[in-house]
Amino acid sequence: MKDDGMKREFLLKAILAGAFLGLVLWGGLPLFRHRHYDVPIIKGPGVTAVLRLSDFSPRLKGTAGDTYIFVLQGKEPGGKALIMGNTHSNEPEGMLTALVFIENAVVEKGTIYVIPFFNNSGSRNTRPGDGYPLTFDVPTDWGSRRFRFGNRDASPLDQWPDPDVYIHYPDRQLLSFLDVRNTNRTWPGRPDGPLMERVTFGAMELMRRDKIDVAVDIHGAETMFPVTNCIVAPEKSVKIATLASLTVKAMEGFENHVEPSPVGFRGLSHREIGDYSATMPFLLEAPIPFLDQPTGPKTTKFLLDGKDPFLLSLSKKKKLFVPYDESGWSLEKRVGQNLSVTLEIFRQFSKKTPDRPIVLRGVPRYADVVKNGVGRYLGDPAKAAAGGVVMN
Amino acid sequence: MIMIAYYVITAFVLVLFGWNFVREKKSRDDLVLYLLVMIPLLLRLLRVK
C-alpha cells in the first residue's frame, strides 16, 4: 500500500515536472531564438569599412550593447553624417531606412556612417505583455527578409537592476527608472556608466573624434502623439531642419513640420548631441500606428500596413495628430518619408556649407519606396559576394 | 556585481522551490504553484527572459 502511494506521488510529480518543462520550453524557446537571431546585412556598393561601437567606447566590447557601424566613404572629401536606426527597436522604420542606405547608397563626396541597430540589446528584447511579434518579414522581389522586432528599452538581461529613479548624467535630472535602458534618454553617456550610457558615449566619441557634421536619429511615433511627422531639432539645427521640412512637404507631398528640441528635457539625442559636440542633431519621427494603445491585435500585418479600424474611428473624431484613412500608414510610407527627409537634410547642409558637401546617389526617395515597396531596395543575402554580409 | 548577486539569489530561491516540490506530500495545488513560480526564475537563470 505504501509503495503504491509512493509510486502515485512519483508519477504525479513526474507528470507535473514534465508539464513544467514543456511550459518553459514552449515559452522560452521562441524568446531564446529571437534573442540569438542575427539579421544579415549586405555590404552595399558604397560600404568602405565596418567598425564596432566598442572601437569608440571600449567598455562595450563583448557586451550586447556593442553594435556595427557601416562606413560609406566618398572618393572626394566633404562633410560627414551619422545615421542611427533602432534607437527604439520597436520603431523598425529607422532600422530599415538605415539598411536601405547601407545596401544602396554610393557616396560621392563626404562620408556617411550608419548604425542600423543602435540599441542592439533592445532589438533582442520584446514586450510580451503587449503581444508584440518577435520577428517580421518584409516582402522583396526575390522572397522576403526577416528582422527582429524589439522593444523600446534594452533587455534587462543585459542591463539590470534598474534604479528607483534614473538620475541623468551629467545634468542629474530625475527621469523614469525605465529610461536607464532607453538610448534616447542616456545621451551623452559616459565611458563607465550603465550599459546604455556606454552605447551613447560610443556614438558621442565617434562624432567628436571623426568630426561628424550631421547626426540623424530615426524614430517612429504614435498617431495619437503630437510629436510625429516631424523633425525635432535644437537651435543649431533648426534652419536646416526647417528648409528640409518645407522642401519635402512642397516637393514630395507628405506632411512634415519642425519641433523645437526642449532645453529642459535632458538625455535626448536631439538635445545632448548638439550640446556636447559640434555635430548638428536631427531626430526624425514618422507615424507608426502599431505603437498606439487603442488598437486591435498587434499583428505583423498591422505593423506593415498600419491599418486599424479603431484608429480610423478615432481619426473621424479628430483624435489623431496625423491624417489617417482606410489606407493606414504603411511601412513604405514611413521608410520613404525618413529617406526623403534624411536626403533633404544632407542636401540643405551641403548648400549651407559648400566646403563640406555630402553628395550621394542610389538611395530612393518617398515616391519610389511607396511605389516599389521597401523590399525592392533590400538585397538577397544568399546572393551576396563572399564576405559581403555582416550578421548583426 | 549586483547582477551576479541577483542571479545567485535566483538560483537559491529556485533550489528552495525545487526542494519544497520534492518534499511536498499532500497538496497538489502547492505542487502546481511551486512549479509555476519556478518558471520565471528558471527563464532568468537560463538568460532567456
Short mmCIF file of C-alpha atoms in Angstrom, two decimals:
data_model
loop_
_atom_site.label_atom_id
_atom_site.label_comp_id
_atom_site.label_asym_id
_atom_site.label_seq_id
_atom_site.Cartn_x
_atom_site.Cartn_y
_atom_site.Cartn_z
CA MET A 1 0.00 0.00 0.00
CA LYS A 2 2.78 2.37 0.99
CA ASP A 3 4.69 1.52 -2.21
CA ASP A 4 1.59 2.23 -4.30
CA GLY A 5 1.22 5.61 -2.63
CA MET A 6 4.84 6.45 -3.31
CA LYS A 7 4.52 5.35 -6.92
CA ARG A 8 1.43 7.51 -7.41
CA GLU A 9 3.18 10.50 -5.84
CA PHE A 10 6.23 9.99 -8.02
CA LEU A 11 4.07 9.64 -11.13
CA LEU A 12 2.13 12.80 -10.28
CA LYS A 13 5.31 14.77 -9.68
CA ALA A 14 6.89 13.44 -12.87
CA ILE A 15 3.82 14.47 -14.90
CA LEU A 16 3.76 17.91 -13.30
CA ALA A 17 7.51 18.38 -13.78
CA GLY A 18 7.14 17.29 -17.43
CA ALA A 19 4.36 19.83 -17.94
CA PHE A 20 6.55 22.46 -16.24
CA LEU A 21 9.47 21.75 -18.57
CA GLY A 22 7.07 21.78 -21.53
CA LEU A 23 5.82 25.21 -20.48
CA VAL A 24 9.37 26.51 -20.04
CA LEU A 25 10.36 25.25 -23.49
CA TRP A 26 7.13 26.46 -25.14
CA GLY A 27 7.51 29.93 -23.71
CA GLY A 28 11.28 30.15 -23.62
CA LEU A 29 12.44 28.73 -26.96
CA PRO A 30 10.88 31.45 -29.17
CA LEU A 31 12.37 34.10 -26.87
CA PHE A 32 15.77 32.37 -26.97
CA ARG A 33 15.66 32.15 -30.77
CA HIS A 34 14.63 35.80 -31.03
CA ARG A 35 17.47 36.94 -28.80
CA HIS A 36 20.04 34.95 -30.77
CA TYR A 37 18.71 35.58 -34.29
CA ASP A 38 21.20 37.67 -36.24
CA VAL A 39 19.98 39.84 -39.10
CA PRO A 40 22.09 39.59 -42.28
CA ILE A 41 23.11 42.99 -43.62
CA ILE A 42 24.57 43.18 -47.11
CA LYS A 43 27.53 45.46 -47.56
CA GLY A 44 26.30 47.60 -50.43
CA PRO A 45 28.43 49.12 -53.22
CA GLY A 46 29.25 52.18 -51.11
CA VAL A 47 30.41 50.46 -47.92
CA THR A 48 34.14 51.03 -47.42
CA ALA A 49 34.61 49.84 -43.83
CA VAL A 50 32.75 48.20 -40.98
CA LEU A 51 33.57 49.31 -37.43
CA ARG A 52 32.24 48.45 -33.99
CA LEU A 53 30.85 50.91 -31.48
CA SER A 54 33.28 49.42 -28.95
CA ASP A 55 36.10 50.96 -31.03
CA PHE A 56 34.88 54.24 -29.53
CA SER A 57 33.60 53.00 -26.17
CA PRO A 58 35.95 50.18 -25.14
CA ARG A 59 33.83 49.01 -22.21
CA LEU A 60 31.16 47.91 -24.70
CA LYS A 61 33.41 45.15 -26.01
CA GLY A 62 31.89 41.71 -25.55
CA THR A 63 28.53 43.09 -24.40
CA ALA A 64 25.11 43.11 -26.08
CA GLY A 65 25.45 46.89 -26.29
CA ASP A 66 28.17 46.63 -28.94
CA THR A 67 26.96 47.07 -32.50
CA TYR A 68 28.19 47.59 -36.06
CA ILE A 69 28.95 50.91 -37.74
CA PHE A 70 28.97 50.88 -41.54
CA VAL A 71 31.18 53.49 -43.17
CA LEU A 72 30.42 54.77 -46.67
CA GLN A 73 33.32 57.00 -47.68
CA GLY A 74 33.15 59.01 -50.88
CA LYS A 75 36.01 59.38 -53.36
CA GLU A 76 36.06 63.11 -52.76
CA PRO A 77 36.32 64.73 -49.34
CA GLY A 78 33.34 66.50 -47.86
CA GLY A 79 31.08 66.62 -44.86
CA LYS A 80 30.34 63.73 -42.54
CA ALA A 81 27.00 62.38 -41.42
CA LEU A 82 25.81 59.72 -38.99
CA ILE A 83 22.52 57.84 -39.41
CA MET A 84 21.13 55.86 -36.48
CA GLY A 85 18.25 53.38 -36.65
CA ASN A 86 16.69 51.24 -33.90
CA THR A 87 17.40 53.69 -31.11
CA HIS A 88 13.99 52.35 -30.17
CA SER A 89 13.83 48.82 -31.50
CA ASN A 90 10.03 48.75 -31.72
CA GLU A 91 10.22 51.52 -34.37
CA PRO A 92 11.67 49.46 -37.23
CA GLU A 93 11.33 52.12 -39.94
CA GLY A 94 14.53 53.67 -38.59
CA MET A 95 16.46 50.42 -38.92
CA LEU A 96 15.05 49.76 -42.42
CA THR A 97 15.91 53.30 -43.53
CA ALA A 98 19.47 52.72 -42.30
CA LEU A 99 19.60 49.40 -44.16
CA VAL A 100 18.43 50.99 -47.42
CA PHE A 101 21.34 53.44 -47.08
CA ILE A 102 23.86 50.66 -46.32
CA GLU A 103 22.73 48.41 -49.17
CA ASN A 104 22.15 51.07 -51.85
CA ALA A 105 24.00 54.33 -51.23
CA VAL A 106 27.12 55.30 -53.12
CA VAL A 107 28.72 58.36 -51.58
CA GLU A 108 30.46 60.70 -54.00
CA LYS A 109 31.51 63.48 -51.64
CA GLY A 110 31.93 63.17 -47.90
CA THR A 111 31.39 60.20 -45.59
CA ILE A 112 28.29 58.61 -44.12
CA TYR A 113 28.36 56.41 -41.01
CA VAL A 114 25.34 54.18 -40.46
CA ILE A 115 24.41 52.32 -37.26
CA PRO A 116 21.34 50.22 -38.11
CA PHE A 117 20.88 48.61 -34.66
CA PHE A 118 21.83 51.42 -32.30
CA ASN A 119 20.21 49.71 -29.30
CA ASN A 120 21.32 46.19 -30.17
CA SER A 121 20.20 44.87 -26.79
CA GLY A 122 16.73 46.42 -27.23
CA SER A 123 16.37 44.72 -30.60
CA ARG A 124 16.85 41.37 -28.81
CA ASN A 125 14.22 42.24 -26.20
CA THR A 126 10.42 42.13 -26.56
CA ARG A 127 7.25 43.26 -24.80
CA PRO A 128 5.16 40.10 -24.37
CA GLY A 129 2.52 41.90 -22.30
CA ASP A 130 1.64 43.88 -25.40
CA GLY A 131 1.60 40.81 -27.63
CA TYR A 132 4.45 42.03 -29.82
CA PRO A 133 5.54 39.75 -32.67
CA LEU A 134 9.13 38.60 -32.24
CA THR A 135 10.05 38.97 -35.91
CA PHE A 136 8.56 40.40 -39.08
CA ASP A 137 9.17 39.69 -42.76
CA VAL A 138 9.50 42.36 -45.42
CA PRO A 139 8.45 41.04 -48.85
CA THR A 140 11.06 41.54 -51.56
CA ASP A 141 11.29 40.86 -55.30
CA TRP A 142 13.13 37.59 -54.58
CA GLY A 143 11.35 36.39 -51.39
CA SER A 144 11.44 38.10 -48.02
CA ARG A 145 13.84 39.41 -45.42
CA ARG A 146 13.28 38.60 -41.75
CA PHE A 147 14.05 41.11 -38.98
CA ARG A 148 13.90 41.07 -35.20
CA PHE A 149 11.14 43.19 -33.71
CA GLY A 150 12.47 44.53 -30.44
CA ASN A 151 11.41 46.70 -27.57
CA ARG A 152 11.86 50.38 -26.72
CA ASP A 153 14.36 49.61 -23.98
CA ALA A 154 17.42 47.41 -23.63
CA SER A 155 16.93 43.91 -22.29
CA PRO A 156 17.09 43.51 -18.51
CA LEU A 157 19.31 40.50 -19.26
CA ASP A 158 21.97 42.96 -20.40
CA GLN A 159 21.46 45.87 -18.02
CA TRP A 160 19.98 45.24 -14.61
CA PRO A 161 18.83 46.06 -11.96
CA ASP A 162 17.01 49.30 -12.74
CA PRO A 163 17.32 52.14 -10.24
CA ASP A 164 14.23 53.54 -8.46
CA VAL A 165 14.80 56.77 -10.39
CA TYR A 166 17.22 57.29 -13.25
CA ILE A 167 19.48 60.25 -12.44
CA HIS A 168 20.61 61.53 -15.81
CA TYR A 169 24.32 62.07 -16.33
CA PRO A 170 25.66 64.76 -16.25
CA ASP A 171 22.63 67.02 -15.65
CA ARG A 172 21.24 64.99 -12.71
CA GLN A 173 17.68 65.44 -13.97
CA LEU A 174 15.37 62.81 -12.48
CA LEU A 175 13.92 60.55 -15.16
CA SER A 176 11.79 57.43 -15.07
CA PHE A 177 13.60 54.32 -13.79
CA LEU A 178 12.95 52.66 -17.14
CA ASP A 179 14.85 55.35 -19.03
CA VAL A 180 18.16 54.00 -17.77
CA ARG A 181 17.69 51.37 -20.52
CA ASN A 182 16.38 53.84 -23.12
CA THR A 183 19.08 55.00 -25.56
CA ASN A 184 17.13 58.17 -26.20
CA ARG A 185 17.44 59.25 -22.57
CA THR A 186 21.03 58.26 -21.81
CA TRP A 187 22.81 60.80 -24.05
CA PRO A 188 25.59 61.98 -23.86
CA GLY A 189 26.59 58.95 -21.82
CA ARG A 190 29.85 58.14 -20.06
CA PRO A 191 32.55 55.51 -20.62
CA ASP A 192 31.92 53.60 -17.40
CA GLY A 193 28.21 54.21 -16.79
CA PRO A 194 25.33 51.76 -17.20
CA LEU A 195 25.46 49.84 -20.50
CA MET A 196 23.16 52.19 -22.43
CA GLU A 197 25.20 55.20 -21.31
CA ARG A 198 28.26 53.42 -22.73
CA VAL A 199 26.34 52.98 -26.03
CA THR A 200 25.51 56.67 -26.35
CA PHE A 201 29.02 57.59 -25.19
CA GLY A 202 30.42 55.48 -28.06
CA ALA A 203 28.35 57.42 -30.57
CA MET A 204 29.37 60.73 -28.98
CA GLU A 205 33.03 59.74 -29.24
CA LEU A 206 32.55 58.76 -32.89
CA MET A 207 31.01 62.17 -33.58
CA ARG A 208 33.70 64.07 -31.65
CA ARG A 209 36.72 62.13 -32.97
CA ASP A 210 35.64 61.89 -36.62
CA LYS A 211 34.22 65.43 -36.62
CA ILE A 212 30.78 64.47 -37.82
CA ASP A 213 28.71 67.40 -39.06
CA VAL A 214 25.20 65.96 -39.08
CA ALA A 215 23.56 63.21 -36.98
CA VAL A 216 20.17 61.79 -37.94
CA ASP A 217 18.38 59.67 -35.34
CA ILE A 218 15.37 57.95 -36.93
CA HIS A 219 12.26 57.07 -34.93
CA GLY A 220 8.57 56.31 -35.25
CA ALA A 221 5.82 57.81 -33.09
CA GLU A 222 2.19 57.08 -32.27
CA THR A 223 -0.52 58.78 -34.33
CA MET A 224 -2.03 59.99 -31.03
CA PHE A 225 1.26 61.64 -30.03
CA PRO A 226 1.74 65.25 -31.19
CA VAL A 227 5.45 64.89 -31.94
CA THR A 228 5.09 62.91 -35.14
CA ASN A 229 5.54 63.55 -38.86
CA CYS A 230 8.31 65.93 -37.91
CA ILE A 231 11.97 66.74 -37.44
CA VAL A 232 12.97 67.54 -33.87
CA ALA A 233 15.88 69.96 -33.90
CA PRO A 234 17.75 72.15 -31.42
CA GLU A 235 18.61 75.79 -32.13
CA LYS A 236 21.81 74.95 -34.03
CA SER A 237 20.00 72.61 -36.48
CA VAL A 238 16.68 74.40 -36.81
CA LYS A 239 17.41 76.32 -40.03
CA ILE A 240 18.40 73.22 -41.96
CA ALA A 241 15.51 71.28 -40.42
CA THR A 242 13.01 73.97 -41.45
CA LEU A 243 14.30 74.10 -45.01
CA ALA A 244 14.30 70.30 -45.27
CA SER A 245 10.80 70.07 -43.82
CA LEU A 246 9.33 72.73 -46.10
CA THR A 247 11.03 71.22 -49.15
CA VAL A 248 9.77 67.66 -48.66
CA LYS A 249 6.29 68.95 -47.85
CA ALA A 250 6.15 71.07 -51.00
CA MET A 251 8.01 68.79 -53.40
CA GLU A 252 7.08 65.30 -52.22
CA GLY A 253 3.61 65.86 -50.82
CA PHE A 254 3.80 64.38 -47.36
CA GLU A 255 3.15 66.14 -44.08
CA ASN A 256 6.17 67.29 -42.10
CA HIS A 257 6.96 70.01 -39.61
CA VAL A 258 9.71 71.05 -37.21
CA GLU A 259 9.52 70.63 -33.44
CA PRO A 260 11.99 72.54 -31.26
CA SER A 261 14.18 70.41 -29.01
CA PRO A 262 13.28 71.38 -25.41
CA VAL A 263 16.26 72.71 -23.44
CA GLY A 264 14.94 71.46 -20.11
CA PHE A 265 14.35 67.82 -21.09
CA ARG A 266 17.65 66.02 -20.86
CA GLY A 267 19.07 62.82 -22.26
CA LEU A 268 17.59 63.01 -25.76
CA SER A 269 19.76 62.75 -28.87
CA HIS A 270 18.40 65.97 -30.40
CA ARG A 271 19.43 67.86 -27.26
CA GLU A 272 22.64 66.30 -25.94
CA ILE A 273 24.43 65.64 -29.25
CA GLY A 274 24.22 69.33 -30.05
CA ASP A 275 25.20 70.42 -26.55
CA TYR A 276 28.16 68.04 -26.13
CA SER A 277 29.68 68.06 -29.63
CA ALA A 278 29.99 70.22 -32.72
CA THR A 279 27.54 67.91 -34.56
CA MET A 280 24.09 69.15 -35.64
CA PRO A 281 21.47 66.62 -34.49
CA PHE A 282 18.12 65.88 -36.14
CA LEU A 283 15.56 63.43 -34.81
CA LEU A 284 13.04 62.16 -37.36
CA GLU A 285 9.58 60.94 -36.45
CA ALA A 286 7.18 59.14 -38.78
CA PRO A 287 3.76 57.87 -37.63
CA ILE A 288 3.65 54.19 -36.67
CA PRO A 289 0.06 53.21 -35.79
CA PHE A 290 1.30 49.91 -34.32
CA LEU A 291 2.59 51.81 -31.27
CA ASP A 292 -0.76 53.40 -30.44
CA GLN A 293 -2.57 51.88 -27.47
CA PRO A 294 -6.24 51.75 -28.53
CA THR A 295 -5.78 49.39 -31.47
CA GLY A 296 -6.68 45.84 -32.44
CA PRO A 297 -4.19 42.96 -32.11
CA LYS A 298 -0.53 43.82 -32.59
CA THR A 299 -0.01 41.60 -35.62
CA THR A 300 2.80 41.62 -38.16
CA LYS A 301 0.28 42.65 -40.81
CA PHE A 302 -0.70 45.68 -38.74
CA LEU A 303 2.98 46.53 -38.25
CA LEU A 304 3.49 46.50 -42.01
CA ASP A 305 0.28 48.13 -43.33
CA GLY A 306 -0.60 50.36 -40.36
CA LYS A 307 -4.32 49.76 -40.87
CA ASP A 308 -6.55 49.67 -37.81
CA PRO A 309 -10.34 50.17 -37.50
CA PHE A 310 -10.12 51.68 -34.01
CA LEU A 311 -7.64 54.32 -35.12
CA LEU A 312 -9.82 55.01 -38.13
CA SER A 313 -12.75 55.64 -35.82
CA LEU A 314 -10.60 57.93 -33.65
CA SER A 315 -9.42 59.76 -36.75
CA LYS A 316 -13.03 60.52 -37.68
CA LYS A 317 -13.42 62.01 -34.18
CA LYS A 318 -10.28 64.11 -34.82
CA LYS A 319 -8.33 62.46 -32.01
CA LEU A 320 -5.20 61.77 -34.04
CA PHE A 321 -2.35 64.12 -34.84
CA VAL A 322 -1.89 62.82 -38.39
CA PRO A 323 -4.24 62.40 -41.33
CA TYR A 324 -5.46 58.79 -41.21
CA ASP A 325 -7.83 56.95 -43.56
CA GLU A 326 -8.56 53.42 -44.82
CA SER A 327 -5.14 53.24 -46.45
CA GLY A 328 -3.49 53.23 -42.97
CA TRP A 329 0.12 54.31 -42.62
CA SER A 330 2.25 51.65 -44.27
CA LEU A 331 5.89 50.76 -43.70
CA GLU A 332 6.58 52.02 -47.24
CA LYS A 333 5.30 55.48 -46.38
CA ARG A 334 7.23 55.58 -43.11
CA VAL A 335 10.54 54.43 -44.58
CA GLY A 336 10.01 56.61 -47.66
CA GLN A 337 9.44 59.69 -45.51
CA ASN A 338 12.57 59.01 -43.47
CA LEU A 339 14.67 58.51 -46.59
CA SER A 340 13.46 61.71 -48.24
CA VAL A 341 13.85 63.81 -45.09
CA THR A 342 17.37 62.44 -44.46
CA LEU A 343 18.43 63.10 -48.07
CA GLU A 344 16.96 66.58 -47.89
CA ILE A 345 18.83 67.35 -44.65
CA PHE A 346 22.08 66.32 -46.40
CA ARG A 347 21.20 68.49 -49.39
CA GLN A 348 20.38 71.53 -47.29
CA PHE A 349 23.53 71.04 -45.21
CA SER A 350 25.63 70.84 -48.40
CA LYS A 351 24.04 74.05 -49.70
CA LYS A 352 24.73 75.83 -46.42
CA THR A 353 28.33 74.59 -46.10
CA PRO A 354 29.58 74.11 -49.68
CA ASP A 355 33.11 73.39 -48.45
CA ARG A 356 31.81 70.22 -46.71
CA PRO A 357 29.30 68.71 -49.11
CA ILE A 358 27.60 65.35 -48.58
CA VAL A 359 26.67 64.02 -52.01
CA LEU A 360 25.40 60.54 -52.70
CA ARG A 361 23.38 58.52 -55.18
CA GLY A 362 21.44 55.28 -55.25
CA VAL A 363 19.06 55.99 -52.37
CA PRO A 364 15.35 56.01 -53.26
CA ARG A 365 13.00 58.76 -52.13
CA TYR A 366 9.44 58.70 -50.76
CA ALA A 367 7.63 58.22 -54.08
CA ASP A 368 9.97 55.40 -55.15
CA VAL A 369 9.51 53.44 -51.92
CA VAL A 370 5.73 53.94 -51.83
CA LYS A 371 5.52 52.74 -55.44
CA ASN A 372 8.00 49.84 -55.30
CA GLY A 373 7.93 48.78 -51.65
CA VAL A 374 10.81 48.69 -49.16
CA GLY A 375 11.76 45.18 -50.26
CA ARG A 376 12.81 46.41 -53.71
CA TYR A 377 15.80 48.06 -52.01
CA LEU A 378 16.83 45.08 -49.89
CA GLY A 379 19.16 42.56 -51.46
CA ASP A 380 19.29 38.77 -51.16
CA PRO A 381 21.97 37.83 -48.61
CA ALA A 382 22.29 34.38 -50.25
CA LYS A 383 23.49 36.03 -53.45
CA ALA A 384 25.90 38.46 -51.82
CA ALA A 385 29.62 38.17 -52.55
CA ALA A 386 31.81 36.21 -50.15
CA GLY A 387 32.42 38.34 -47.07
CA GLY A 388 29.73 40.70 -48.22
CA VAL A 389 27.28 40.01 -45.40
CA VAL A 390 27.52 41.20 -41.81
CA MET A 391 25.41 39.36 -39.25
CA ASN A 392 24.09 41.89 -36.77
CA MET B 1 28.32 42.71 -9.13
CA ILE B 2 24.70 43.38 -8.10
CA MET B 3 23.53 41.44 -11.15
CA ILE B 4 25.65 38.43 -10.12
CA ALA B 5 24.22 38.63 -6.59
CA TYR B 6 20.70 38.62 -8.04
CA TYR B 7 21.49 35.53 -10.12
CA VAL B 8 22.82 33.77 -7.02
CA ILE B 9 19.65 34.71 -5.11
CA THR B 10 17.51 33.50 -8.04
CA ALA B 11 19.34 30.16 -8.09
CA PHE B 12 18.96 29.83 -4.31
CA VAL B 13 15.22 30.53 -4.42
CA LEU B 14 14.85 28.14 -7.34
CA VAL B 15 16.55 25.37 -5.34
CA LEU B 16 14.28 26.13 -2.37
CA PHE B 17 11.15 25.81 -4.50
CA GLY B 18 12.54 22.66 -6.12
CA TRP B 19 13.24 21.14 -2.72
CA ASN B 20 9.74 22.08 -1.50
CA PHE B 21 8.30 20.45 -4.62
CA VAL B 22 10.18 17.22 -3.91
CA ARG B 23 9.22 17.26 -0.22
CA GLU B 24 5.54 18.15 -0.71
CA LYS B 25 3.38 15.10 0.06
CA LYS B 26 -0.19 16.31 0.46
CA SER B 27 -1.27 19.30 -1.57
CA ARG B 28 -1.49 19.03 -5.34
CA ASP B 29 -2.26 22.74 -5.50
CA ASP B 30 1.02 23.55 -3.79
CA LEU B 31 2.90 21.30 -6.21
CA VAL B 32 1.48 23.20 -9.18
CA LEU B 33 2.11 26.56 -7.54
CA TYR B 34 5.75 25.70 -6.80
CA LEU B 35 6.29 24.85 -10.47
CA LEU B 36 4.52 27.96 -11.75
CA VAL B 37 6.60 30.21 -9.53
CA MET B 38 9.75 28.48 -10.74
CA ILE B 39 9.11 29.31 -14.43
CA PRO B 40 10.29 32.97 -14.45
CA LEU B 41 13.17 32.14 -12.12
CA LEU B 42 14.40 29.38 -14.40
CA LEU B 43 13.96 31.52 -17.54
CA ARG B 44 16.01 34.27 -15.92
CA LEU B 45 18.70 31.86 -14.77
CA LEU B 46 18.97 30.46 -18.30
CA ARG B 47 19.16 34.08 -19.57
CA VAL B 48 16.12 33.63 -21.78
CA LYS B 49 13.87 36.30 -20.28
#
